[in-house]
mmCIF file of C-alpha atoms in Angstrom:
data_model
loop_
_atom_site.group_PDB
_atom_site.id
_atom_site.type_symbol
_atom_site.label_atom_id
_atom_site.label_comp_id
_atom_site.label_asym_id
_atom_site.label_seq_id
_atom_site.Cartn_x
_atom_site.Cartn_y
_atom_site.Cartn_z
ATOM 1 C CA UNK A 1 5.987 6.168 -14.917
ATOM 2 C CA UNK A 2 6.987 2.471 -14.668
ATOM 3 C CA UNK A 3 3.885 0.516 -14.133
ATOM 4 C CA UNK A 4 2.820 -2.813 -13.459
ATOM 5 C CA UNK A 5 0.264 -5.104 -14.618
ATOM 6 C CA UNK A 6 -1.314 -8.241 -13.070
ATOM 7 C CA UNK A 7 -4.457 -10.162 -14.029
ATOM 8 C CA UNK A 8 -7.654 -9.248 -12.222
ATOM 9 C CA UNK A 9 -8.275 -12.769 -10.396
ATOM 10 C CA UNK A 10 -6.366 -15.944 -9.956
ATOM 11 C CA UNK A 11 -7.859 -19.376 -8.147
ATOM 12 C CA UNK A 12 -6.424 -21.872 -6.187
ATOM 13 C CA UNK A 13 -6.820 -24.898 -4.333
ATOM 14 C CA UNK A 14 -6.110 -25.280 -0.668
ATOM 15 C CA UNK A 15 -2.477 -27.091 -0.002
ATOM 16 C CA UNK A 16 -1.752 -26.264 -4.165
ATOM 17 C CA UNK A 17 1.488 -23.779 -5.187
ATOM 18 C CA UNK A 18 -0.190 -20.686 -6.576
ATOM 19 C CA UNK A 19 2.121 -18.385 -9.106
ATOM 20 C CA UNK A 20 1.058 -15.139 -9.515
ATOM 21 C CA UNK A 21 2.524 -12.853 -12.647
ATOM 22 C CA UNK A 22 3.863 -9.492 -12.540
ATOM 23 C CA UNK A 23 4.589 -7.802 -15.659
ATOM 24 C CA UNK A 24 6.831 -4.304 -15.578
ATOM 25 C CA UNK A 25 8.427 -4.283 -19.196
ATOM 26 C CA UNK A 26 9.502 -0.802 -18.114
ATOM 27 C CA UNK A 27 11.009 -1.223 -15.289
ATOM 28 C CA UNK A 28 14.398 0.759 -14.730
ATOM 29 C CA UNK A 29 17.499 -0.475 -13.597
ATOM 30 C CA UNK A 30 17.615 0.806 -9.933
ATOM 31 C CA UNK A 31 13.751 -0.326 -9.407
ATOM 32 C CA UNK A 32 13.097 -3.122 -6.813
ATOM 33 C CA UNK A 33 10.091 -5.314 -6.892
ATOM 34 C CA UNK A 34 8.209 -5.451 -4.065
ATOM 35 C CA UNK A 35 4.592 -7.154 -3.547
ATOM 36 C CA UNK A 36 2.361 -6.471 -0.477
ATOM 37 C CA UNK A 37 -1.027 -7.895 -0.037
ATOM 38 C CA UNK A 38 -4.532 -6.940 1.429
ATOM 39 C CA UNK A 39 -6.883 -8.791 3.623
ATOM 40 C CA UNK A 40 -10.250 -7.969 3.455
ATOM 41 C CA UNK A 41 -10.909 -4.356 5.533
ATOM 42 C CA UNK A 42 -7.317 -4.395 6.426
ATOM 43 C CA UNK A 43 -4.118 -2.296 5.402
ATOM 44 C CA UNK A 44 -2.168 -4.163 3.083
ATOM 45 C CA UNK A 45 1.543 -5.851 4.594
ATOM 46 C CA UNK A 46 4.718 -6.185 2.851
ATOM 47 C CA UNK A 47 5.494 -9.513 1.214
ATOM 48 C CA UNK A 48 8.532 -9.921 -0.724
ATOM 49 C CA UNK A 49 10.913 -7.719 -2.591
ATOM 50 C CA UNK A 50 13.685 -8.061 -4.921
ATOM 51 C CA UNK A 51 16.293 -6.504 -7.589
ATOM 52 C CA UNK A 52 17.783 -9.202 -9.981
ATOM 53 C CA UNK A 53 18.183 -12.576 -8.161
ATOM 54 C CA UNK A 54 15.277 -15.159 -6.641
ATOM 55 C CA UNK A 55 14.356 -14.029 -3.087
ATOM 56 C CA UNK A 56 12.561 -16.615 -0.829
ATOM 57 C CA UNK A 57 11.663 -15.725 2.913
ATOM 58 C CA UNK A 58 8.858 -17.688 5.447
ATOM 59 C CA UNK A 59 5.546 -16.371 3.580
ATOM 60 C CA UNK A 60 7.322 -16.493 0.121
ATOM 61 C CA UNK A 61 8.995 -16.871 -2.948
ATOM 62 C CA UNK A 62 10.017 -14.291 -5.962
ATOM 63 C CA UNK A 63 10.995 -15.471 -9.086
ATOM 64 C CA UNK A 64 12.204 -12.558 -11.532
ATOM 65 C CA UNK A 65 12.923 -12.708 -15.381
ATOM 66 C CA UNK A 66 16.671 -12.597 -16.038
ATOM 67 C CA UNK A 67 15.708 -8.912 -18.294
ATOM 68 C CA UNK A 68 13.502 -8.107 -15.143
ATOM 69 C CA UNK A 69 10.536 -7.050 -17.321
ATOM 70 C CA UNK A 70 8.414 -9.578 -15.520
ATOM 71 C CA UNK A 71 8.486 -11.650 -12.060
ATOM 72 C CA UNK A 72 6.322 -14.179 -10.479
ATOM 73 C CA UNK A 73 5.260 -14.397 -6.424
ATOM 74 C CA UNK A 74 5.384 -18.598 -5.495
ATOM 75 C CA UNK A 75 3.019 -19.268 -2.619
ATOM 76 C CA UNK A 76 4.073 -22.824 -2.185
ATOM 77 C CA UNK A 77 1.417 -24.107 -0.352
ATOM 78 C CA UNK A 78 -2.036 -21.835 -0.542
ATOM 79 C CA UNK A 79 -3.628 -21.805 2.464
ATOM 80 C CA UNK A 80 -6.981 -20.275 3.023
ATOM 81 C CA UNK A 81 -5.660 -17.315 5.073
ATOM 82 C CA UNK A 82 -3.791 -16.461 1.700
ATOM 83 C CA UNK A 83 -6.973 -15.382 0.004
ATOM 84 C CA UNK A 84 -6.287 -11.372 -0.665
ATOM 85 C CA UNK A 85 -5.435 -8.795 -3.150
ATOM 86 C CA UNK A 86 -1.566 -9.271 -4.132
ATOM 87 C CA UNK A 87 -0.150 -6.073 -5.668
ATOM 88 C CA UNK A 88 2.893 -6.203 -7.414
ATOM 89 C CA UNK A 89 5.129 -2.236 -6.998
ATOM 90 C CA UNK A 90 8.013 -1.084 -8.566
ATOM 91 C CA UNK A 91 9.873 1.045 -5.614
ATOM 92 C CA UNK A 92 13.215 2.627 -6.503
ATOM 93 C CA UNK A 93 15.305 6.102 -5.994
ATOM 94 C CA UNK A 94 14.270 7.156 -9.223
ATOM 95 C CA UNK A 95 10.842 6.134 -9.287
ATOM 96 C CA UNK A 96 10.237 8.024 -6.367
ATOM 97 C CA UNK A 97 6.910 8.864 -5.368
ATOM 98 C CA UNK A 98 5.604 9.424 -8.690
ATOM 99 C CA UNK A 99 5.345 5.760 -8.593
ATOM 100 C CA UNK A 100 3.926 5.264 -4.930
ATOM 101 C CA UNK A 101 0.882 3.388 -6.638
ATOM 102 C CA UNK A 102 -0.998 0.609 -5.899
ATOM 103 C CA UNK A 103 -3.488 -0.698 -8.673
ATOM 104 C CA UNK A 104 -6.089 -3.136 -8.530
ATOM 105 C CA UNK A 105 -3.617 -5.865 -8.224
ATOM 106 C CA UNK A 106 -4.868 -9.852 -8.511
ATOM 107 C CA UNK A 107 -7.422 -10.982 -6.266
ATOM 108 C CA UNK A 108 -6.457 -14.652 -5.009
ATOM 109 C CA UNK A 109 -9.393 -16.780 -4.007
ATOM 110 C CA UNK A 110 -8.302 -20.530 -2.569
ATOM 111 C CA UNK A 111 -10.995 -23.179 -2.931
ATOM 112 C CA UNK A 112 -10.878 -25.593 0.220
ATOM 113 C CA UNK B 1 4.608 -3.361 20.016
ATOM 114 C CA UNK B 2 5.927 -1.293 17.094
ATOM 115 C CA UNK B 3 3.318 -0.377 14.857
ATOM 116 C CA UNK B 4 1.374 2.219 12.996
ATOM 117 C CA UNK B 5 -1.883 3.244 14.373
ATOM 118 C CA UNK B 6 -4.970 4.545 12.996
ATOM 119 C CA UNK B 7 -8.058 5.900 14.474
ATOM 120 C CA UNK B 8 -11.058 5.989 14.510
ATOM 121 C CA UNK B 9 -11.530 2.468 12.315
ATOM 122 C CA UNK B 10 -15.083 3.860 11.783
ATOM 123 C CA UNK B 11 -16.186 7.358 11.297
ATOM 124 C CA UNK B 12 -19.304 9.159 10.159
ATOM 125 C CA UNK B 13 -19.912 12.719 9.309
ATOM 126 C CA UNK B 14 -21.969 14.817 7.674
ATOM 127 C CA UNK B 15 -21.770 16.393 4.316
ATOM 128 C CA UNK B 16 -19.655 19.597 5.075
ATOM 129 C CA UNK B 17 -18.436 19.053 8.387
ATOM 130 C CA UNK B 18 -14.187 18.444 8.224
ATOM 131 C CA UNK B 19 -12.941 15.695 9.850
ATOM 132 C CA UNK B 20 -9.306 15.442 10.700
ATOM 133 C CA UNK B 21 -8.052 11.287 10.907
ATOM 134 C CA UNK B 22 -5.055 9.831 12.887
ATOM 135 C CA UNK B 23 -2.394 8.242 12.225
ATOM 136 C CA UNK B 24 0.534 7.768 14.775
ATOM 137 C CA UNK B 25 3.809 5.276 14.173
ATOM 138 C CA UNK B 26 6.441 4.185 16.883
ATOM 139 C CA UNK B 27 8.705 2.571 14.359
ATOM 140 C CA UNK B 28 11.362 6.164 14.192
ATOM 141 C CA UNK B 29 9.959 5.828 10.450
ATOM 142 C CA UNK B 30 10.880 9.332 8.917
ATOM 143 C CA UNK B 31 8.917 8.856 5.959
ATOM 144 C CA UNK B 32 4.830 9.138 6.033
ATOM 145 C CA UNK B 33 1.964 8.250 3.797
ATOM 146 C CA UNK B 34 -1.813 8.524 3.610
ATOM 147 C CA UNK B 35 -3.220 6.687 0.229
ATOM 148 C CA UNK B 36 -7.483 6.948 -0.273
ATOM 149 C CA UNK B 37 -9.017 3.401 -0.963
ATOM 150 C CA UNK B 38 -12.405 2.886 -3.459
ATOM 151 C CA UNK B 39 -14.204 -0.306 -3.058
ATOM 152 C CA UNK B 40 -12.751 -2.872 -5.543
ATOM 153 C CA UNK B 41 -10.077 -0.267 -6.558
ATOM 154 C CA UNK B 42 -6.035 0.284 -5.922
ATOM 155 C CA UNK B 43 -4.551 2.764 -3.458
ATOM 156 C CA UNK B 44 -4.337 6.710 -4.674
ATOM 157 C CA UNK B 45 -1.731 8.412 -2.481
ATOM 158 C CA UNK B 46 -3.049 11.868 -1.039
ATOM 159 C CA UNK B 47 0.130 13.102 0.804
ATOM 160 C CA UNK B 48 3.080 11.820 1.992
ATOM 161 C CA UNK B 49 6.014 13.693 4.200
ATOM 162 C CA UNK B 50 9.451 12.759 4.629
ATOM 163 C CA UNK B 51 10.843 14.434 7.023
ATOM 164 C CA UNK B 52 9.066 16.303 10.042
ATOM 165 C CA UNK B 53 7.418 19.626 8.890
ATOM 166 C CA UNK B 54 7.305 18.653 5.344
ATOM 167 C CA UNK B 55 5.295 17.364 2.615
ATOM 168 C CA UNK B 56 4.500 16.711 -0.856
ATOM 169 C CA UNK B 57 1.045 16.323 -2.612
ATOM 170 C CA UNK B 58 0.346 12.953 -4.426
ATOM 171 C CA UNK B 59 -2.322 12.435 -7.163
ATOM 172 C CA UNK B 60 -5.286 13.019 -5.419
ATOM 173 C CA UNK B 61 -4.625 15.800 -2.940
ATOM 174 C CA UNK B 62 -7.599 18.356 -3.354
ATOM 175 C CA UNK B 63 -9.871 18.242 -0.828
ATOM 176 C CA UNK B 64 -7.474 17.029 1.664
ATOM 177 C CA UNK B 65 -4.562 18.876 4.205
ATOM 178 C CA UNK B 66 -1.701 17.638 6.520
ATOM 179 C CA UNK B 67 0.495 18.554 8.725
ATOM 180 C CA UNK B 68 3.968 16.787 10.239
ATOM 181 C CA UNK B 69 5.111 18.582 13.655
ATOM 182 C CA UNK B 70 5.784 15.496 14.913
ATOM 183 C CA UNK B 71 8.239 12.714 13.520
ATOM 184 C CA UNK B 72 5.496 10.100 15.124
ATOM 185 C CA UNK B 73 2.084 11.458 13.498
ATOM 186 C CA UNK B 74 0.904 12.531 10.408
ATOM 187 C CA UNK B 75 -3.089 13.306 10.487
ATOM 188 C CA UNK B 76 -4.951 13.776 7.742
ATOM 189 C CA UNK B 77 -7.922 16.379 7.274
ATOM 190 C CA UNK B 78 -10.715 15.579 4.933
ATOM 191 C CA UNK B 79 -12.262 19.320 4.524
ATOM 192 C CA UNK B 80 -15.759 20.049 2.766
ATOM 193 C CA UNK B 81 -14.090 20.819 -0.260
ATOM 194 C CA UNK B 82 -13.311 16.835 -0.889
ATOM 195 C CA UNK B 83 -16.447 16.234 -3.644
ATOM 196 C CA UNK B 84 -16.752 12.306 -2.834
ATOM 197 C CA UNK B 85 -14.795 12.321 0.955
ATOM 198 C CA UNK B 86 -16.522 8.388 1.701
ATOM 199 C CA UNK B 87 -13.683 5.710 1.195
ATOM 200 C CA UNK B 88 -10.913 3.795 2.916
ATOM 201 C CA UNK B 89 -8.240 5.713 4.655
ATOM 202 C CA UNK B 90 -4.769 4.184 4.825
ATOM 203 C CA UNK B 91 -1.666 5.509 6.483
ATOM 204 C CA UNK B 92 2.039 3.903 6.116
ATOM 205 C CA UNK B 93 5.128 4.219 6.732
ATOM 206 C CA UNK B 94 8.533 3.822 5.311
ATOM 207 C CA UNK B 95 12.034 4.146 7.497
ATOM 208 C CA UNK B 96 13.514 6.921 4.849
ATOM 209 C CA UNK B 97 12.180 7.184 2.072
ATOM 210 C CA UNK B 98 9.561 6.235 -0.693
ATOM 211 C CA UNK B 99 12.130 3.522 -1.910
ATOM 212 C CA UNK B 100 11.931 1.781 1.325
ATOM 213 C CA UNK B 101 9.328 -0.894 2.178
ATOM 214 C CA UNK B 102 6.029 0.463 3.779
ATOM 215 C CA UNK B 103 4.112 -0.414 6.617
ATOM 216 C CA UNK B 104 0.635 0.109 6.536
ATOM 217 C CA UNK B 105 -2.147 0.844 9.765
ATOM 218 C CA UNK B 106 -5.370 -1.088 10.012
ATOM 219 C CA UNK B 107 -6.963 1.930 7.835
ATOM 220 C CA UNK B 108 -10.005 3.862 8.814
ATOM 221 C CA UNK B 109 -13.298 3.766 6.998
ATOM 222 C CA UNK B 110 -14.957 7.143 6.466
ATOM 223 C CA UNK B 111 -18.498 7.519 5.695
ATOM 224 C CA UNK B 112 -20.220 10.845 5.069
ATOM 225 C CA UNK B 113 -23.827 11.392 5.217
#
């Protein structure tokens, strides 16, 4: 199964861009990148997603490797609502639901 | 307001007992999931459906049944045969299928006693 790996716990500082890694070195061709985040006691909400090219929309950026073995979620300015889990999932036709998995993704804390 | 719903957020039972959770979607989403939730962990998916009046166990799916008559709800029954039922319920939703960006509910927290 194509997995993902993040690190366990990032910081940032209020106002400050935050970049948060995503590493899928076996990542298929057909897989999108997606990354949802989770609030505290709350279900997590979609993010971002993206195949080969840079993807920005209003919460947002995703920056992905030219090979697409890694990719990086740009939250331009951290605010302190932006404090969550961020999981980073490879979702695809042929990764199919052996691959609907979350894992303990990074946990972003921003310092006011 | 298109959504996904979930309730109880809170429920309690005691060891034994089933207890069958909700989850209901207005989107026209064909595609359902329930995922279990550990404190400090990732998501585990239990079952997921879809299309109405079928479905497919995920990793973690002992313990637990479902059913889909209905394209709008999916509930979820945690029977006595779940060894370690307390957790973090979450439902989603996708508009096809599991390639398709999911929405999630507000979750329900299930404690047994």
């Amino acid at each position: 199964d194509a997995k993902t790996t993040q690190p366990n716990s990032m910081e940032s500082n209020e106002e400050e861009p935050v970049h948060l890694p995503c590493n899928h070195s076996t990542i298929s061709g057909t897989d999108y990148i997606h990354w949802y985040r989770q609030l505290p006691s709350q279900g997590p909400e979609y993010v971002i997603h993206g195949l080969t090219s840079n993807v920005n929309n209003r919460m947002a950026s995703l920056a992905i490797a030219e090979d697409r073995k890694s990719s990086t979620l740009i939250l331009h300015r951290a605010t302190l609502r932006d404090a969550a889990v961020y999981y980073c999932i490879l979702r695809g036709y042929q990764t199919g639901a052996n691959n609907l998995f979350f894992g303990t993704g990074t946990r972003l804390t921003v310092i006011p | 307001d298109g959504g996904i719903t979930q309730s109880p957020k809170y429920l309690f039972r005691k060891e034994g007992q089933n207890v069958t959770l909700s989850c209901e979607q207005n989107l026209n989403h064909d595609a359902m999931y329930w995922y279990r939730q550990d404190p400090g962990q990732g998501l585990r998916l239990i079952y997921y459906s879809q299309i109405v009046n079928d479905f497919q166990k995920g990793d973690i799916a002992e313990g637990y049944s479902v059913s889909r008559e209905k394209k709008e709800s999916f509930p979820l029954t945690v029977t006595s045969a779940q060894k370690n039922p307390t957790a973090f319920y979450l439902c989603a939703s996708s508009i096809k299928g599991t390639e398709d960006t999911q929405y999630f509910g507000p979750g329900t927290r299930l404690t047994v006693l």
